[in-house]
């Protein structure tokens, strides 16, 4: 969604001021946050991101029906008169592949809009000072660029990789330290106070008896909050800068995921120092999920953001081999599970209904992984997996329909709108 030109110009001024005067602290931001044009832009951005209702059960549809102008006017007045108070954050548990859950926080729409207005103002200020090797949730940066930078580092000889995992990063960020980092660039106490209120907003949970209760939030910035990603980047920036500028290593980060790359083997003293640096920030490295990989060894592999970096043999250099980048086994497994959950042997869905559901998954996967390179062999196998799922589904059809599908599966799937990972739409012969 395009940013209003007046807001864009303001952001440009904030960025340039912050870039040119590193020590400058911005003192007049709060009056921008309650500007109606900025709140309207924030509402439109939040609406485009969709998302459900918070603890007040108010949806975008309800606000649209009642009137967006009235919503913005009232919100602007609350902020201007200092009567605005964040609501509790609704906690939602998202199952993870390892059987654990990821805790997400769902603020009310009103809170999301205010957070977005804060983000519009502080993001250009901190974007000017965030380290270039930090790629997560930043404008004009992506996971693909982080992966490309890792590949560049490997080619330049940074072949020893410290593949680290932070324990519950978003949930454990210390509030006081977070505020201290914000205060380096912002002196407007009203903005700081507003951010502090969001950090400390209580959490609504559902207990084991199925009843809701409100608990205090003493640390962390809930995943799901609009300003959580920018706050997470700001908090970790000191560590990213320290490693990249004061050691011979290179660190590539994407939010709480990072790797430290070195041209030599890490010593135990160096590894211990990394842990101490993180602990000094009030964070913890999960040592059970952290490893050191020597990527010069054929067969070595490490994963980052769904990609696997493997040292494989080459017919031209069978001893040294080369680094191959491809979707990780975990990413492939998740893709297959998502397809299998839709294209089932026994289902009431029609072929068109299933294709309509899996096409966005295929398109998203192709856009994400296809940005890095051409994984034709992986894509061909996964396209074959999709075809096989429909083959299993077709067994329940009548004998005549079943035989027709088996003989012309690619053509039938193409006519019903299926796209492929490798080149888009399958042709009638299924040779693409």
C-alpha positions as semicolon CSV with decimal commas, in nm:
position;residue;x (nm);y (nm);z (nm)
1;X;0,000;0,000;0,000
2;X;0,140;0,341;-0,104
3;X;0,222;0,589;0,172
4;X;0,057;0,930;0,157
5;X;0,307;1,175;0,006
6;X;0,296;1,412;0,306
7;X;0,366;1,128;0,545
8;X;0,639;0,998;0,315
9;X;0,807;1,340;0,308
10;X;0,796;1,356;0,687
11;X;0,951;1,010;0,710
12;X;1,224;1,114;0,469
13;X;1,308;1,417;0,684
14;X;1,322;1,202;0,999
15;X;1,546;0,948;0,826
16;X;1,791;1,207;0,690
17;X;1,811;1,391;1,022
18;X;1,882;1,066;1,206
19;X;2,136;0,956;0,945
20;X;2,325;1,284;0,937
21;X;2,322;1,346;1,312
22;X;2,372;1,014;1,486
23;X;2,354;1,162;1,838
24;X;2,042;1,370;1,770
25;X;1,741;1,286;1,990
26;X;1,397;1,358;1,847
27;X;1,184;1,565;2,080
28;X;0,864;1,645;1,888
29;X;0,689;1,331;1,765
30;X;0,377;1,283;1,974
31;X;0,181;1,554;1,791
32;X;0,247;1,362;1,467
33;X;0,114;1,037;1,607
34;X;-0,233;1,177;1,675
35;X;-0,253;1,354;1,337
36;X;-0,567;1,230;1,165
37;X;-0,398;1,167;0,830
38;X;-0,136;0,950;1,000
39;X;-0,399;0,762;1,201
40;X;-0,602;0,705;0,885
41;X;-0,295;0,574;0,702
42;X;-0,226;0,352;1,002
43;X;-0,582;0,217;0,998
44;X;-0,559;0,136;0,628
45;X;-0,228;-0,045;0,677
46;X;-0,368;-0,247;0,967
47;X;-0,677;-0,333;0,768
48;X;-0,464;-0,451;0,476
49;X;-0,278;-0,681;0,719
50;X;-0,617;-0,822;0,824
51;X;-0,614;-1,006;1,156
52;X;-0,888;-1,084;1,404
53;X;-1,043;-0,890;1,687
54;X;-0,875;-0,832;2,022
55;X;-1,024;-0,859;2,370
56;X;-1,299;-0,610;2,281
57;X;-1,422;-0,834;1,993
58;X;-1,440;-0,532;1,759
59;X;-1,360;-0,617;1,395
60;X;-1,264;-0,406;1,095
61;X;-1,606;-0,474;0,944
62;X;-1,776;-0,330;1,251
63;X;-1,559;-0,016;1,239
64;X;-1,618;0,028;0,865
65;X;-1,991;-0,005;0,917
66;X;-2,003;0,246;1,201
67;X;-1,771;0,488;1,024
68;X;-1,392;0,507;0,993
69;X;-1,394;0,886;1,024
70;X;-1,567;0,868;1,361
71;X;-1,320;0,600;1,474
72;X;-1,021;0,816;1,373
73;X;-1,166;1,132;1,526
74;X;-1,227;0,963;1,860
75;X;-0,886;0,798;1,864
76;X;-0,711;1,125;1,780
77;X;-0,897;1,297;2,064
78;X;-0,802;1,024;2,313
79;X;-0,436;1,057;2,223
80;X;-0,437;1,435;2,221
81;X;-0,602;1,456;2,564
82;X;-0,381;1,180;2,711
83;X;-0,685;0,966;2,789
84;X;-0,579;0,677;2,564
85;X;-0,499;0,354;2,747
86;X;-0,399;0,026;2,578
87;X;-0,629;-0,271;2,630
88;X;-0,505;-0,612;2,745
89;X;-0,348;-0,825;2,471
90;X;-0,528;-1,146;2,381
91;X;-0,288;-1,441;2,391
92;X;-0,319;-1,702;2,119
93;X;-0,124;-2,027;2,109
94;X;-0,003;-2,143;1,767
95;X;0,110;-2,510;1,751
96;X;0,469;-2,570;1,634
97;X;0,608;-2,869;1,448
98;X;0,799;-2,988;1,757
99;X;0,479;-3,013;1,961
100;X;0,538;-2,688;2,146
101;X;0,342;-2,367;2,092
102;X;0,431;-2,018;1,975
103;X;0,269;-1,746;2,186
104;X;0,115;-1,465;1,984
105;X;-0,042;-1,150;2,120
106;X;-0,344;-1,000;1,948
107;X;-0,398;-0,633;2,041
108;X;-0,732;-0,463;1,977
109;X;-0,766;-0,287;1,642
110;X;-0,754;0,050;1,815
111;X;-0,424;-0,042;1,979
112;X;-0,290;-0,176;1,649
113;X;-0,367;0,153;1,478
114;X;-0,184;0,354;1,745
115;X;0,111;0,116;1,730
116;X;0,121;0,156;1,353
117;X;0,123;0,536;1,391
118;X;0,418;0,502;1,633
119;X;0,592;0,272;1,386
120;X;0,545;0,519;1,099
121;X;0,727;0,781;1,306
122;X;1,006;0,587;1,475
123;X;1,092;0,342;1,198
124;X;1,271;0,596;0,973
125;X;1,461;0,728;1,276
126;X;1,600;0,387;1,370
127;X;1,621;0,256;1,014
128;X;1,896;0,513;0,962
129;X;2,111;0,358;1,237
130;X;2,032;-0,014;1,221
131;X;2,322;-0,225;1,099
132;X;2,305;-0,323;0,729
133;X;2,353;-0,691;0,819
134;X;2,017;-0,691;0,997
135;X;1,748;-0,799;0,749
136;X;1,437;-0,888;0,945
137;X;1,114;-0,689;0,905
138;X;1,286;-0,388;0,751
139;X;1,173;-0,181;0,450
140;X;1,314;-0,304;0,117
141;X;1,488;-0,598;0,287
142;X;1,398;-0,965;0,285
143;X;1,493;-1,311;0,399
144;X;1,620;-1,377;0,048
145;X;1,872;-1,094;0,077
146;X;1,994;-1,233;0,410
147;X;2,046;-1,573;0,246
148;X;2,231;-1,413;-0,045
149;X;2,461;-1,229;0,197
150;X;2,542;-1,555;0,373
151;X;2,629;-1,709;0,035
152;X;2,859;-1,412;-0,040
153;X;3,031;-1,453;0,296
154;X;3,086;-1,825;0,234
155;X;3,241;-1,750;-0,104
156;X;3,472;-1,495;0,061
157;X;3,606;-1,754;0,303
158;X;3,381;-1,710;0,608
159;X;3,326;-2,083;0,626
160;X;3,297;-2,153;0,999
161;X;2,940;-2,084;1,104
162;X;2,803;-2,032;1,454
163;X;2,436;-2,117;1,404
164;X;2,266;-1,969;1,710
165;X;1,916;-1,989;1,853
166;X;1,782;-1,733;2,101
167;X;1,545;-1,870;2,364
168;X;1,201;-1,701;2,340
169;X;1,354;-1,374;2,221
170;X;1,037;-1,167;2,174
171;X;0,897;-1,287;2,506
172;X;1,207;-1,209;2,713
173;X;1,320;-0,863;2,599
174;X;1,374;-0,662;2,922
175;X;1,147;-0,357;2,926
176;X;1,388;-0,120;3,100
177;X;1,678;-0,198;2,867
178;X;1,442;-0,162;2,572
179;X;1,341;0,184;2,685
180;X;1,705;0,285;2,737
181;X;1,785;0,194;2,377
182;X;1,485;0,392;2,252
183;X;1,588;0,694;2,458
184;X;1,916;0,721;2,267
185;X;1,724;0,857;1,969
186;X;1,395;0,979;2,120
187;X;1,351;1,234;2,397
188;X;0,976;1,295;2,353
189;X;0,856;1,159;2,687
190;X;0,495;1,124;2,566
191;X;0,602;0,889;2,287
192;X;0,828;0,696;2,523
193;X;0,550;0,672;2,778
194;X;0,308;0,545;2,513
195;X;0,552;0,273;2,404
196;X;0,611;0,179;2,768
197;X;0,235;0,139;2,815
198;X;0,219;-0,099;2,519
199;X;0,514;-0,301;2,652
200;X;0,351;-0,335;2,991
201;X;-0,005;-0,392;2,864
202;X;-0,151;-0,690;3,055
203;X;-0,221;-1,019;2,881
204;X;-0,553;-1,200;2,863
205;X;-0,508;-1,577;2,878
206;X;-0,738;-1,876;2,892
207;X;-0,649;-2,096;3,189
208;X;-0,671;-2,476;3,212
209;X;-1,032;-2,445;3,331
210;X;-1,129;-2,262;3,013
211;X;-1,177;-1,932;3,194
212;X;-1,013;-1,606;3,093
213;X;-0,792;-1,412;3,328
214;X;-0,567;-1,106;3,307
215;X;-0,201;-1,137;3,399
216;X;0,075;-0,877;3,424
217;X;0,332;-0,847;3,148
218;X;0,673;-0,794;3,308
219;X;0,896;-0,858;3,005
220;X;0,890;-0,909;2,632
221;X;0,709;-0,754;2,339
222;X;0,436;-0,992;2,220
223;X;0,469;-1,139;1,871
224;X;0,164;-1,013;1,686
225;X;0,201;-0,653;1,801
226;X;0,258;-0,404;1,518
227;X;0,562;-0,243;1,680
228;X;0,715;-0,568;1,808
229;X;0,935;-0,632;1,499
230;X;1,090;-0,283;1,495
231;X;1,145;-0,297;1,872
232;X;1,308;-0,640;1,836
233;X;1,546;-0,504;1,570
234;X;1,634;-0,201;1,782
235;X;1,704;-0,416;2,086
236;X;1,940;-0,660;1,911
237;X;2,120;-0,392;1,708
238;X;2,392;-0,334;1,970
239;X;2,491;-0,701;1,956
240;X;2,479;-0,712;1,574
241;X;2,696;-0,400;1,553
242;X;2,941;-0,526;1,815
243;X;3,012;-0,851;1,629
244;X;3,030;-0,696;1,283
245;X;3,242;-0,394;1,369
246;X;3,463;-0,504;1,659
247;X;3,547;-0,863;1,569
248;X;3,680;-1,030;1,252
249;X;3,348;-1,211;1,220
250;X;3,038;-1,131;1,018
251;X;2,694;-1,164;1,171
252;X;2,376;-1,191;0,960
253;X;2,048;-1,153;1,147
254;X;1,681;-1,182;1,067
255;X;1,490;-1,075;1,381
256;X;1,590;-1,338;1,643
257;X;1,762;-1,571;1,393
258;X;2,130;-1,508;1,333
259;X;2,454;-1,672;1,225
260;X;2,808;-1,561;1,305
261;X;3,061;-1,643;1,033
262;X;3,440;-1,661;1,072
263;X;3,736;-1,740;0,846
264;X;3,896;-1,947;1,121
265;X;3,771;-2,202;1,371
266;X;3,605;-2,058;1,680
267;X;3,784;-2,108;2,009
268;X;3,599;-2,202;2,327
269;X;3,684;-1,858;2,459
270;X;3,516;-1,691;2,162
271;X;3,203;-1,906;2,191
272;X;3,181;-1,828;2,562
273;X;3,219;-1,457;2,486
274;X;2,921;-1,469;2,245
275;X;2,709;-1,620;2,522
276;X;2,821;-1,356;2,773
277;X;2,743;-1,073;2,529
278;X;2,392;-1,205;2,482
279;X;2,344;-1,256;2,855
280;X;2,454;-0,897;2,918
281;X;2,150;-0,797;2,710
282;X;1,924;-1,002;2,937
283;X;1,879;-1,270;2,669
284;X;1,968;-1,640;2,652
285;X;2,119;-1,855;2,379
286;X;1,959;-2,199;2,357
287;X;2,278;-2,407;2,355
288;X;2,087;-2,726;2,269
289;X;1,977;-2,571;1,940
290;X;2,305;-2,391;1,871
291;X;2,590;-2,547;1,676
292;X;2,919;-2,470;1,502
293;X;2,948;-2,593;1,143
294;X;3,267;-2,620;0,938
295;X;3,124;-2,574;0,589
296;X;3,451;-2,676;0,421
297;X;3,373;-3,040;0,507
298;X;3,175;-3,229;0,242
299;X;2,842;-3,332;0,394
300;X;2,824;-3,040;0,638
301;X;2,497;-2,848;0,649
302;X;2,329;-2,567;0,841
303;X;1,980;-2,423;0,805
304;X;1,873;-2,059;0,806
305;X;1,528;-1,914;0,734
306;X;1,408;-2,234;0,569
307;X;1,716;-2,275;0,347
308;X;1,979;-2,546;0,378
309;X;2,344;-2,464;0,304
310;X;2,517;-2,790;0,210
311;X;2,871;-2,874;0,109
312;X;2,825;-3,136;-0,165
313;X;3,063;-3,320;-0,394
314;X;3,132;-3,198;-0,744
315;X;3,245;-3,395;-1,049
316;X;3,489;-3,111;-1,115
317;X;3,621;-3,101;-0,758
318;X;3,516;-3,417;-0,571
319;X;3,734;-3,340;-0,266
320;X;3,646;-2,977;-0,200
321;X;3,297;-2,980;-0,349
322;X;3,077;-2,670;-0,347
323;X;2,804;-2,504;-0,139
324;X;2,454;-2,589;-0,256
325;X;2,160;-2,382;-0,130
326;X;1,814;-2,536;-0,137
327;X;1,492;-2,556;0,068
328;X;1,558;-2,730;0,397
329;X;1,415;-3,072;0,479
330;X;1,199;-2,909;0,747
331;X;1,059;-2,659;0,495
332;X;0,986;-2,938;0,248
333;X;0,813;-3,142;0,518
334;X;0,593;-2,846;0,617
335;X;0,501;-2,788;0,251
336;X;0,399;-3,151;0,205
337;X;0,197;-3,146;0,527
338;X;0,013;-2,833;0,413
339;X;-0,073;-2,995;0,079
340;X;-0,172;-3,326;0,240
341;X;-0,401;-3,145;0,482
342;X;-0,601;-3,012;0,186
343;X;-0,577;-3,284;-0,081
344;X;-0,703;-3,583;0,114
345;X;-0,808;-3,930;0,005
346;X;-1,147;-3,882;0,164
347;X;-1,284;-3,529;0,145
348;X;-1,602;-3,350;0,049
349;X;-1,403;-3,087;-0,143
350;X;-1,412;-3,083;-0,521
351;X;-1,094;-3,070;-0,728
352;X;-1,150;-2,700;-0,797
353;X;-1,193;-2,628;-0,426
354;X;-0,870;-2,807;-0,336
355;X;-0,675;-2,638;-0,616
356;X;-0,805;-2,297;-0,503
357;X;-0,669;-2,370;-0,155
358;X;-0,328;-2,506;-0,252
359;X;-0,246;-2,253;-0,526
360;X;-0,166;-1,973;-0,274
361;X;0,062;-2,216;-0,087
362;X;0,242;-2,310;-0,408
363;X;0,269;-1,949;-0,520
364;X;0,402;-1,834;-0,182
365;X;0,658;-2,114;-0,169
366;X;0,775;-2,045;-0,524
367;X;0,807;-1,672;-0,461
368;X;1,001;-1,726;-0,137
369;X;1,246;-1,990;-0,253
370;X;1,253;-1,893;-0,620
371;X;1,397;-1,553;-0,524
372;X;1,729;-1,718;-0,443
373;X;1,778;-1,960;-0,730
374;X;1,642;-2,230;-0,954
375;X;1,564;-2,539;-0,747
376;X;1,414;-2,725;-1,041
377;X;1,491;-3,074;-0,910
378;X;1,326;-2,998;-0,572
379;X;1,031;-2,825;-0,738
380;X;0,978;-3,112;-0,985
381;X;0,966;-3,364;-0,700
382;X;0,717;-3,154;-0,505
383;X;0,501;-3,104;-0,815
384;X;0,504;-3,482;-0,848
385;X;0,399;-3,509;-0,484
386;X;0,101;-3,281;-0,550
387;X;0,003;-3,488;-0,853
388;X;0,030;-3,804;-0,643
389;X;-0,200;-3,658;-0,377
390;X;-0,462;-3,596;-0,644
391;X;-0,397;-3,948;-0,777
392;X;-0,483;-4,089;-0,434
393;X;-0,792;-3,869;-0,419
394;X;-0,902;-3,979;-0,769
395;X;-0,918;-4,344;-0,660
396;X;-1,254;-4,275;-0,503
397;X;-1,401;-4,162;-0,836
398;X;-1,598;-4,387;-1,065
399;X;-1,391;-4,635;-1,265
400;X;-1,429;-4,434;-1,587
401;X;-1,343;-4,100;-1,426
402;X;-1,058;-4,262;-1,238
403;X;-0,905;-4,407;-1,555
404;X;-0,940;-4,072;-1,734
405;X;-0,760;-3,887;-1,454
406;X;-0,476;-4,140;-1,438
407;X;-0,413;-4,103;-1,811
408;X;-0,442;-3,723;-1,828
409;X;-0,374;-3,599;-1,474
410;X;-0,157;-3,299;-1,567
411;X;-0,397;-3,186;-1,837
412;X;-0,698;-3,216;-1,606
413;X;-0,525;-3,037;-1,322
414;X;-0,413;-2,760;-1,560
415;X;-0,765;-2,709;-1,692
416;X;-0,885;-2,674;-1,334
417;X;-0,630;-2,400;-1,264
418;X;-0,343;-2,574;-1,084
419;X;-0,013;-2,385;-1,088
420;X;0,325;-2,551;-1,052
421;X;0,630;-2,475;-0,848
422;X;0,864;-2,499;-1,143
423;X;0,714;-2,284;-1,418
424;X;0,360;-2,183;-1,331
425;X;0,079;-2,363;-1,510
426;X;0,135;-2,726;-1,622
427;X;0,101;-2,780;-1,993
428;X;-0,130;-3,048;-2,130
429;X;0,153;-3,301;-2,155
430;X;0,279;-3,229;-1,806
431;X;0,635;-3,179;-1,931
432;X;0,711;-2,843;-1,775
